[in-house]
PDB file of C-alpha atoms and ligand atoms in Angstrom:
ATOM      1  CA  MET A   1       7.670  -5.756 -12.147  1.00 81.00           C
ATOM      2  CA  ARG A   2       6.245  -2.926 -14.219  1.00 90.00           C
ATOM      3  CA  ASP A   3       5.809   0.818 -13.901  1.00 95.00           C
ATOM      4  CA  ALA A   4       3.520   3.378 -15.510  1.00 96.00           C
ATOM      5  CA  VAL A   5       5.832   3.823 -18.515  1.00 97.00           C
ATOM      6  CA  THR A   6       6.644   0.185 -19.268  1.00 96.00           C
ATOM      7  CA  THR A   7       3.002  -0.829 -18.858  1.00 96.00           C
ATOM      8  CA  LEU A   8       1.907   1.783 -21.354  1.00 97.00           C
ATOM      9  CA  ILE A   9       4.617   0.873 -23.862  1.00 97.00           C
ATOM     10  CA  GLN A  10       3.770  -2.797 -23.518  1.00 96.00           C
ATOM     11  CA  ASN A  11       0.127  -2.056 -24.334  1.00 96.00           C
ATOM     12  CA  TYR A  12       0.992  -0.041 -27.415  1.00 98.00           C
ATOM     13  CA  ASP A  13       3.677  -2.441 -28.593  1.00 98.00           C
ATOM     14  CA  SER A  14       1.358  -5.427 -28.346  1.00 97.00           C
ATOM     15  CA  THR A  15      -0.834  -3.825 -31.009  1.00 97.00           C
ATOM     16  CA  GLY A  16       2.024  -2.184 -32.956  1.00 98.00           C
ATOM     17  CA  ARG A  17       0.767   1.342 -32.417  1.00 98.00           C
ATOM     18  CA  TYR A  18       2.656   4.595 -32.081  1.00 98.00           C
ATOM     19  CA  LEU A  19       1.933   6.485 -28.858  1.00 98.00           C
ATOM     20  CA  ASP A  20      -1.221   8.527 -29.430  1.00 98.00           C
ATOM     21  CA  GLY A  21      -2.766  11.484 -27.631  1.00 98.00           C
ATOM     22  CA  ASP A  22      -4.169   9.345 -24.842  1.00 97.00           C
ATOM     23  CA  ALA A  23      -0.789   7.747 -24.261  1.00 98.00           C
ATOM     24  CA  LEU A  24       0.973  11.101 -24.200  1.00 98.00           C
ATOM     25  CA  ASP A  25      -1.621  12.537 -21.788  1.00 98.00           C
ATOM     26  CA  SER A  26      -1.145   9.653 -19.450  1.00 96.00           C
ATOM     27  CA  LEU A  27       2.664   9.887 -19.667  1.00 97.00           C
ATOM     28  CA  LYS A  28       2.489  13.605 -19.066  1.00 97.00           C
ATOM     29  CA  SER A  29       0.365  13.181 -15.975  1.00 95.00           C
ATOM     30  CA  TYR A  30       2.801  10.565 -14.640  1.00 96.00           C
ATOM     31  CA  PHE A  31       5.849  12.775 -15.260  1.00 96.00           C
ATOM     32  CA  ASP A  32       4.068  15.869 -13.914  1.00 95.00           C
ATOM     33  CA  SER A  33       3.434  14.072 -10.641  1.00 95.00           C
ATOM     34  CA  GLY A  34       6.955  12.571 -10.648  1.00 96.00           C
ATOM     35  CA  LEU A  35       8.627  14.956  -8.260  1.00 96.00           C
ATOM     36  CA  ALA A  36       5.772  14.711  -5.759  1.00 97.00           C
ATOM     37  CA  ARG A  37       5.926  10.898  -5.970  1.00 97.00           C
ATOM     38  CA  VAL A  38       9.623  10.870  -5.200  1.00 97.00           C
ATOM     39  CA  GLN A  39       9.138  13.365  -2.376  1.00 97.00           C
ATOM     40  CA  ALA A  40       6.358  11.246  -0.877  1.00 98.00           C
ATOM     41  CA  ALA A  41       8.550   8.144  -1.052  1.00 98.00           C
ATOM     42  CA  SER A  42      11.377   9.956   0.674  1.00 98.00           C
ATOM     43  CA  ILE A  43       9.022  11.213   3.397  1.00 98.00           C
ATOM     44  CA  ILE A  44       7.844   7.633   3.919  1.00 98.00           C
ATOM     45  CA  SER A  45      11.426   6.326   4.082  1.00 98.00           C
ATOM     46  CA  ALA A  46      12.477   8.942   6.594  1.00 98.00           C
ATOM     47  CA  ASN A  47       9.464   8.305   8.846  1.00 98.00           C
ATOM     48  CA  ALA A  48       8.740   4.631   8.299  1.00 98.00           C
ATOM     49  CA  ALA A  49       9.371   3.383  11.828  1.00 98.00           C
ATOM     50  CA  GLU A  50       7.349   6.209  13.348  1.00 98.00           C
ATOM     51  CA  LEU A  51       4.488   5.739  10.876  1.00 98.00           C
ATOM     52  CA  VAL A  52       4.230   2.001  11.526  1.00 98.00           C
ATOM     53  CA  LYS A  53       4.393   2.472  15.286  1.00 98.00           C
ATOM     54  CA  ALA A  54       1.735   5.189  15.248  1.00 98.00           C
ATOM     55  CA  ALA A  55      -0.543   3.218  12.930  1.00 98.00           C
ATOM     56  CA  GLY A  56      -0.191   0.128  15.139  1.00 98.00           C
ATOM     57  CA  SER A  57      -0.999   2.092  18.299  1.00 98.00           C
ATOM     58  CA  GLN A  58      -4.040   3.637  16.684  1.00 98.00           C
ATOM     59  CA  LEU A  59      -5.235   0.268  15.373  1.00 98.00           C
ATOM     60  CA  PHE A  60      -4.904  -1.401  18.780  1.00 98.00           C
ATOM     61  CA  GLN A  61      -6.608   1.555  20.403  1.00 98.00           C
ATOM     62  CA  GLU A  62      -9.530   1.262  18.004  1.00 98.00           C
ATOM     63  CA  ILE A  63      -9.745  -2.545  18.245  1.00 98.00           C
ATOM     64  CA  PRO A  64      -8.226  -3.499  21.619  1.00 98.00           C
ATOM     65  CA  GLU A  65      -9.561  -7.080  21.315  1.00 98.00           C
ATOM     66  CA  LEU A  66      -6.735  -7.764  18.837  1.00 98.00           C
ATOM     67  CA  ILE A  67      -4.098  -7.678  21.578  1.00 98.00           C
ATOM     68  CA  ARG A  68      -6.160  -9.317  24.324  1.00 98.00           C
ATOM     69  CA  PRO A  69      -5.945 -13.079  24.968  1.00 98.00           C
ATOM     70  CA  GLY A  70      -7.675 -14.759  22.038  1.00 96.00           C
ATOM     71  CA  GLY A  71      -6.957 -11.826  19.732  1.00 97.00           C
ATOM     72  CA  ASN A  72      -4.943 -12.476  16.593  1.00 97.00           C
ATOM     73  CA  ALA A  73      -2.197 -10.015  17.567  1.00 98.00           C
ATOM     74  CA  TYR A  74      -1.967 -11.351  21.151  1.00 97.00           C
ATOM     75  CA  THR A  75       1.507 -12.583  22.212  1.00 97.00           C
ATOM     76  CA  THR A  76       4.621 -10.655  21.336  1.00 97.00           C
ATOM     77  CA  ARG A  77       5.277 -12.851  18.313  1.00 98.00           C
ATOM     78  CA  ARG A  78       1.958 -12.076  16.702  1.00 98.00           C
ATOM     79  CA  TYR A  79       2.050  -8.441  17.794  1.00 98.00           C
ATOM     80  CA  ALA A  80       5.415  -8.154  16.033  1.00 98.00           C
ATOM     81  CA  ALA A  81       4.076 -10.001  12.946  1.00 98.00           C
ATOM     82  CA  CYS A  82       1.246  -7.503  12.734  1.00 98.00           C
ATOM     83  CA  LEU A  83       3.573  -4.489  12.856  1.00 98.00           C
ATOM     84  CA  ARG A  84       5.840  -6.201  10.346  1.00 98.00           C
ATOM     85  CA  ASP A  85       2.878  -6.642   8.003  1.00 98.00           C
ATOM     86  CA  MET A  86       2.021  -2.950   8.383  1.00 98.00           C
ATOM     87  CA  ASP A  87       5.629  -2.173   7.525  1.00 98.00           C
ATOM     88  CA  TYR A  88       5.301  -4.319   4.366  1.00 98.00           C
ATOM     89  CA  TYR A  89       2.189  -2.376   3.320  1.00 98.00           C
ATOM     90  CA  LEU A  90       3.992   0.905   3.849  1.00 98.00           C
ATOM     91  CA  ARG A  91       7.218  -0.092   2.092  1.00 98.00           C
ATOM     92  CA  TYR A  92       5.551  -1.667  -0.938  1.00 98.00           C
ATOM     93  CA  GLY A  93       3.099   1.221  -1.019  1.00 98.00           C
ATOM     94  CA  SER A  94       6.085   3.561  -1.387  1.00 98.00           C
ATOM     95  CA  TYR A  95       7.434   1.481  -4.295  1.00 98.00           C
ATOM     96  CA  ALA A  96       4.055   1.604  -6.036  1.00 98.00           C
ATOM     97  CA  LEU A  97       3.882   5.365  -5.488  1.00 98.00           C
ATOM     98  CA  VAL A  98       7.172   5.854  -7.293  1.00 97.00           C
ATOM     99  CA  SER A  99       6.378   3.433 -10.096  1.00 97.00           C
ATOM    100  CA  GLY A 100       2.866   4.819 -10.607  1.00 96.00           C
ATOM    101  CA  ASN A 101       1.629   1.275 -11.010  1.00 95.00           C
ATOM    102  CA  SER A 102       0.200  -1.413  -8.769  1.00 94.00           C
ATOM    103  CA  ALA A 103       1.967  -4.387 -10.386  1.00 94.00           C
ATOM    104  CA  VAL A 104       4.515  -4.536  -7.571  1.00 96.00           C
ATOM    105  CA  LEU A 105       1.662  -4.831  -5.075  1.00 98.00           C
ATOM    106  CA  ASP A 106       0.064  -7.705  -6.963  1.00 96.00           C
ATOM    107  CA  GLU A 107       3.323  -9.559  -7.401  1.00 96.00           C
ATOM    108  CA  ARG A 108       4.978  -9.048  -4.035  1.00 97.00           C
ATOM    109  CA  VAL A 109       2.222  -8.403  -1.526  1.00 97.00           C
ATOM    110  CA  LEU A 110      -1.269  -9.426  -2.513  1.00 97.00           C
ATOM    111  CA  GLN A 111      -0.779 -12.724  -4.279  1.00 96.00           C
ATOM    112  CA  GLY A 112      -2.099 -15.414  -1.955  1.00 95.00           C
ATOM    113  CA  LEU A 113      -2.357 -13.009   0.974  1.00 96.00           C
ATOM    114  CA  ARG A 114      -6.052 -13.531   1.673  1.00 95.00           C
ATOM    115  CA  GLU A 115      -5.549 -17.296   1.679  1.00 94.00           C
ATOM    116  CA  THR A 116      -2.576 -16.990   4.052  1.00 96.00           C
ATOM    117  CA  TYR A 117      -4.518 -14.706   6.355  1.00 97.00           C
ATOM    118  CA  ASN A 118      -7.569 -16.959   6.274  1.00 95.00           C
ATOM    119  CA  SER A 119      -5.553 -20.044   7.082  1.00 96.00           C
ATOM    120  CA  LEU A 120      -3.825 -18.311  10.021  1.00 96.00           C
ATOM    121  CA  GLY A 121      -6.992 -16.658  11.287  1.00 96.00           C
ATOM    122  CA  VAL A 122      -5.580 -13.169  10.667  1.00 97.00           C
ATOM    123  CA  PRO A 123      -8.725 -11.025  10.493  1.00 97.00           C
ATOM    124  CA  ILE A 124      -9.067  -9.086   7.232  1.00 97.00           C
ATOM    125  CA  ALA A 125     -11.365  -6.297   8.421  1.00 97.00           C
ATOM    126  CA  PRO A 126      -8.925  -4.995  11.078  1.00 98.00           C
ATOM    127  CA  THR A 127      -6.082  -5.307   8.569  1.00 98.00           C
ATOM    128  CA  VAL A 128      -8.074  -3.095   6.221  1.00 98.00           C
ATOM    129  CA  ILE A 129      -8.531  -0.585   9.041  1.00 98.00           C
ATOM    130  CA  GLY A 130      -4.783  -0.728   9.706  1.00 98.00           C
ATOM    131  CA  ILE A 131      -4.006   0.145   6.088  1.00 98.00           C
ATOM    132  CA  GLN A 132      -6.564   2.964   6.162  1.00 98.00           C
ATOM    133  CA  ILE A 133      -4.846   4.393   9.238  1.00 98.00           C
ATOM    134  CA  LEU A 134      -1.439   4.119   7.534  1.00 98.00           C
ATOM    135  CA  LYS A 135      -2.773   5.897   4.469  1.00 98.00           C
ATOM    136  CA  ALA A 136      -4.173   8.761   6.553  1.00 98.00           C
ATOM    137  CA  LEU A 137      -0.913   9.164   8.487  1.00 98.00           C
ATOM    138  CA  VAL A 138       1.165   9.163   5.281  1.00 98.00           C
ATOM    139  CA  LYS A 139      -1.121  11.759   3.725  1.00 98.00           C
ATOM    140  CA  GLU A 140      -0.765  13.968   6.804  1.00 98.00           C
ATOM    141  CA  LYS A 141       3.032  13.806   6.599  1.00 97.00           C
ATOM    142  CA  VAL A 142       3.065  14.454   2.861  1.00 98.00           C
ATOM    143  CA  ALA A 143       0.702  17.417   3.246  1.00 97.00           C
ATOM    144  CA  ALA A 144       2.808  18.763   6.129  1.00 97.00           C
ATOM    145  CA  ALA A 145       5.811  18.755   3.768  1.00 96.00           C
ATOM    146  CA  GLY A 146       3.976  21.246   1.576  1.00 96.00           C
ATOM    147  CA  ILE A 147       2.675  18.957  -1.169  1.00 96.00           C
ATOM    148  CA  GLU A 148      -0.729  20.394  -1.892  1.00 93.00           C
ATOM    149  CA  ASP A 149      -2.482  17.690  -3.846  1.00 93.00           C
ATOM    150  CA  THR A 150      -1.987  14.418  -1.996  1.00 95.00           C
ATOM    151  CA  ALA A 151      -4.618  12.466  -3.953  1.00 95.00           C
ATOM    152  CA  PHE A 152      -1.946  10.378  -5.695  1.00 96.00           C
ATOM    153  CA  VAL A 153      -0.901   9.010  -2.298  1.00 97.00           C
ATOM    154  CA  ASP A 154      -4.266   7.226  -2.075  1.00 98.00           C
ATOM    155  CA  GLU A 155      -3.666   5.029  -5.130  1.00 97.00           C
ATOM    156  CA  PRO A 156      -1.480   2.200  -3.764  1.00 98.00           C
ATOM    157  CA  PHE A 157      -3.228   2.105  -0.405  1.00 98.00           C
ATOM    158  CA  ASP A 158      -6.690   2.074  -1.982  1.00 98.00           C
ATOM    159  CA  TYR A 159      -5.502  -0.658  -4.310  1.00 97.00           C
ATOM    160  CA  MET A 160      -4.382  -2.861  -1.406  1.00 98.00           C
ATOM    161  CA  LEU A 161      -7.588  -2.063   0.470  1.00 97.00           C
ATOM    162  CA  ARG A 162      -9.716  -2.981  -2.514  1.00 96.00           C
ATOM    163  CA  GLU A 163      -7.868  -6.191  -3.231  1.00 95.00           C
ATOM    164  CA  LEU A 164      -7.877  -7.283   0.396  1.00 95.00           C
ATOM    165  CA  SER A 165     -11.474  -6.471   1.114  1.00 89.00           C
ATOM    166  CA  GLU A 166     -12.771  -7.229  -2.380  1.00 78.00           C
ATOM    167  CA  VAL A 167     -15.286  -4.452  -2.006  1.00 52.00           C
ATOM    168  CA  SER A 168     -15.107  -1.008  -3.511  1.00 43.00           C
ATOM    169  CA  VAL A 169     -13.658   1.624  -1.210  1.00 44.00           C
TER     170      VAL A 169
HETATM  171  C1  CYC B 201       1.298 -13.554   9.597  1.00 94.61           C
HETATM  172  N1  CYC B 201       1.574 -12.175   7.542  1.00 94.61           N
HETATM  173  C2  CYC B 201       1.658 -13.339   8.264  1.00 94.61           C
HETATM  174  C3  CYC B 201       2.224 -14.342   7.400  1.00 94.61           C
HETATM  175  C4  CYC B 201       2.459 -13.743   6.194  1.00 94.61           C
HETATM  176  C5  CYC B 201       2.071 -12.377   6.302  1.00 94.61           C
HETATM  177  C6  CYC B 201       3.006 -14.440   4.953  1.00 94.61           C
HETATM  178  C7  CYC B 201       2.489 -15.787   7.794  1.00 94.61           C
HETATM  179  C8  CYC B 201       3.949 -16.063   8.004  1.00 94.61           C
HETATM  180  C9  CYC B 201       4.516 -15.271   9.120  1.00 94.61           C
HETATM  181  O1  CYC B 201       4.002 -15.296  10.250  1.00 94.61           O
HETATM  182  O2  CYC B 201       5.498 -14.563   8.867  1.00 94.61           O
HETATM  183  C10 CYC B 201       2.124 -11.322   5.355  1.00 94.61           C
HETATM  184  N2  CYC B 201       4.241 -11.829   4.211  1.00 94.61           N
HETATM  185  C11 CYC B 201       3.105 -11.092   4.404  1.00 94.61           C
HETATM  186  C12 CYC B 201       3.066 -10.044   3.422  1.00 94.61           C
HETATM  187  C13 CYC B 201       4.200 -10.201   2.651  1.00 94.61           C
HETATM  188  C14 CYC B 201       4.918 -11.326   3.155  1.00 94.61           C
HETATM  189  C15 CYC B 201       2.015  -9.004   3.281  1.00 94.61           C
HETATM  190  C16 CYC B 201       4.574  -9.365   1.456  1.00 94.61           C
HETATM  191  C17 CYC B 201       5.886  -8.720   1.579  1.00 94.61           C
HETATM  192  O3  CYC B 201       6.016 -11.763   2.706  1.00 94.61           O
HETATM  193  N3  CYC B 201      -2.893  -9.663  12.931  1.00 94.61           N
HETATM  194  C18 CYC B 201      -3.840  -8.844  13.395  1.00 94.61           C
HETATM  195  C19 CYC B 201      -3.807  -7.522  12.724  1.00 94.61           C
HETATM  196  C20 CYC B 201      -2.834  -7.756  11.599  1.00 94.61           C
HETATM  197  C21 CYC B 201      -2.197  -9.080  11.923  1.00 94.61           C
HETATM  198  C22 CYC B 201      -5.176  -7.109  12.242  1.00 94.61           C
HETATM  199  C23 CYC B 201      -1.825  -6.597  11.452  1.00 94.61           C
HETATM  200  C24 CYC B 201      -2.421  -5.461  10.661  1.00 94.61           C
HETATM  201  O4  CYC B 201      -4.641  -9.129  14.284  1.00 94.61           O
HETATM  202  C25 CYC B 201      -1.138  -9.596  11.219  1.00 94.61           C
HETATM  203  N4  CYC B 201       0.088 -11.438  10.178  1.00 94.61           N
HETATM  204  C26 CYC B 201      -0.483 -10.895  11.287  1.00 94.61           C
HETATM  205  C27 CYC B 201      -0.245 -11.763  12.363  1.00 94.61           C
HETATM  206  C28 CYC B 201       0.460 -12.891  11.858  1.00 94.61           C
HETATM  207  C29 CYC B 201       0.644 -12.647  10.470  1.00 94.61           C
HETATM  208  C30 CYC B 201      -0.614 -11.564  13.834  1.00 94.61           C
HETATM  209  C31 CYC B 201       0.910 -14.112  12.603  1.00 94.61           C
HETATM  210  C32 CYC B 201      -0.241 -15.123  12.639  1.00 94.61           C
HETATM  211  C33 CYC B 201       0.148 -16.423  13.288  1.00 94.61           C
HETATM  212  O5  CYC B 201       1.245 -16.932  13.020  1.00 94.61           O
HETATM  213  O6  CYC B 201      -0.647 -16.906  14.076  1.00 94.61           O
END
């Protein structure tokens, strides 16, 4: 698992270079956003259950077919699996926010996920909508806590959205 700092050092070390202006700019921007990243992660931790529940409700309101007979989230087992997946996206998203890097998402969440979903008939498009809803709810909470620029919150969620949908968002 890597973070913004170790990834950068690895890149420079592999070519035996000292950190240059670009490297220092990118480190500075990571450290400057550090406090906000930690605050966002703590807001997510403190509200995780509520965020997942609200995102699930909104998703099933928008696409009620999911929880009707024949829908992929129909039956309590699959309904629970869907909320559990949303919880995974939120929790790993919070790790990626703190680390300023998407490696943890590749390694722990996204690898093989499309194949698993395809083989189980879990529909990707509604999953993408679920992650978009989560992202919006997290951003609302982070903004409500007084963090003005919440653009950095988009990064991990957009990354998962992009990788899952394989289209640019
Ligand atoms: C199932 N979701 C699964 C499975 C995996 C994941 C591996 C199959 C095994 C199981 O049921 O537990 C996902 N597992 C993960 C992820 C990680 C992991 C991401 C990384 C930590 O370890 N169905 C819908 C909605 C969507 C949904 C659109 C919720 C957003 O209609 C999710 N995922 C869903 C459902 C199942 C599932 C319903 C059960 C499918 C089945 O067994 O028929």
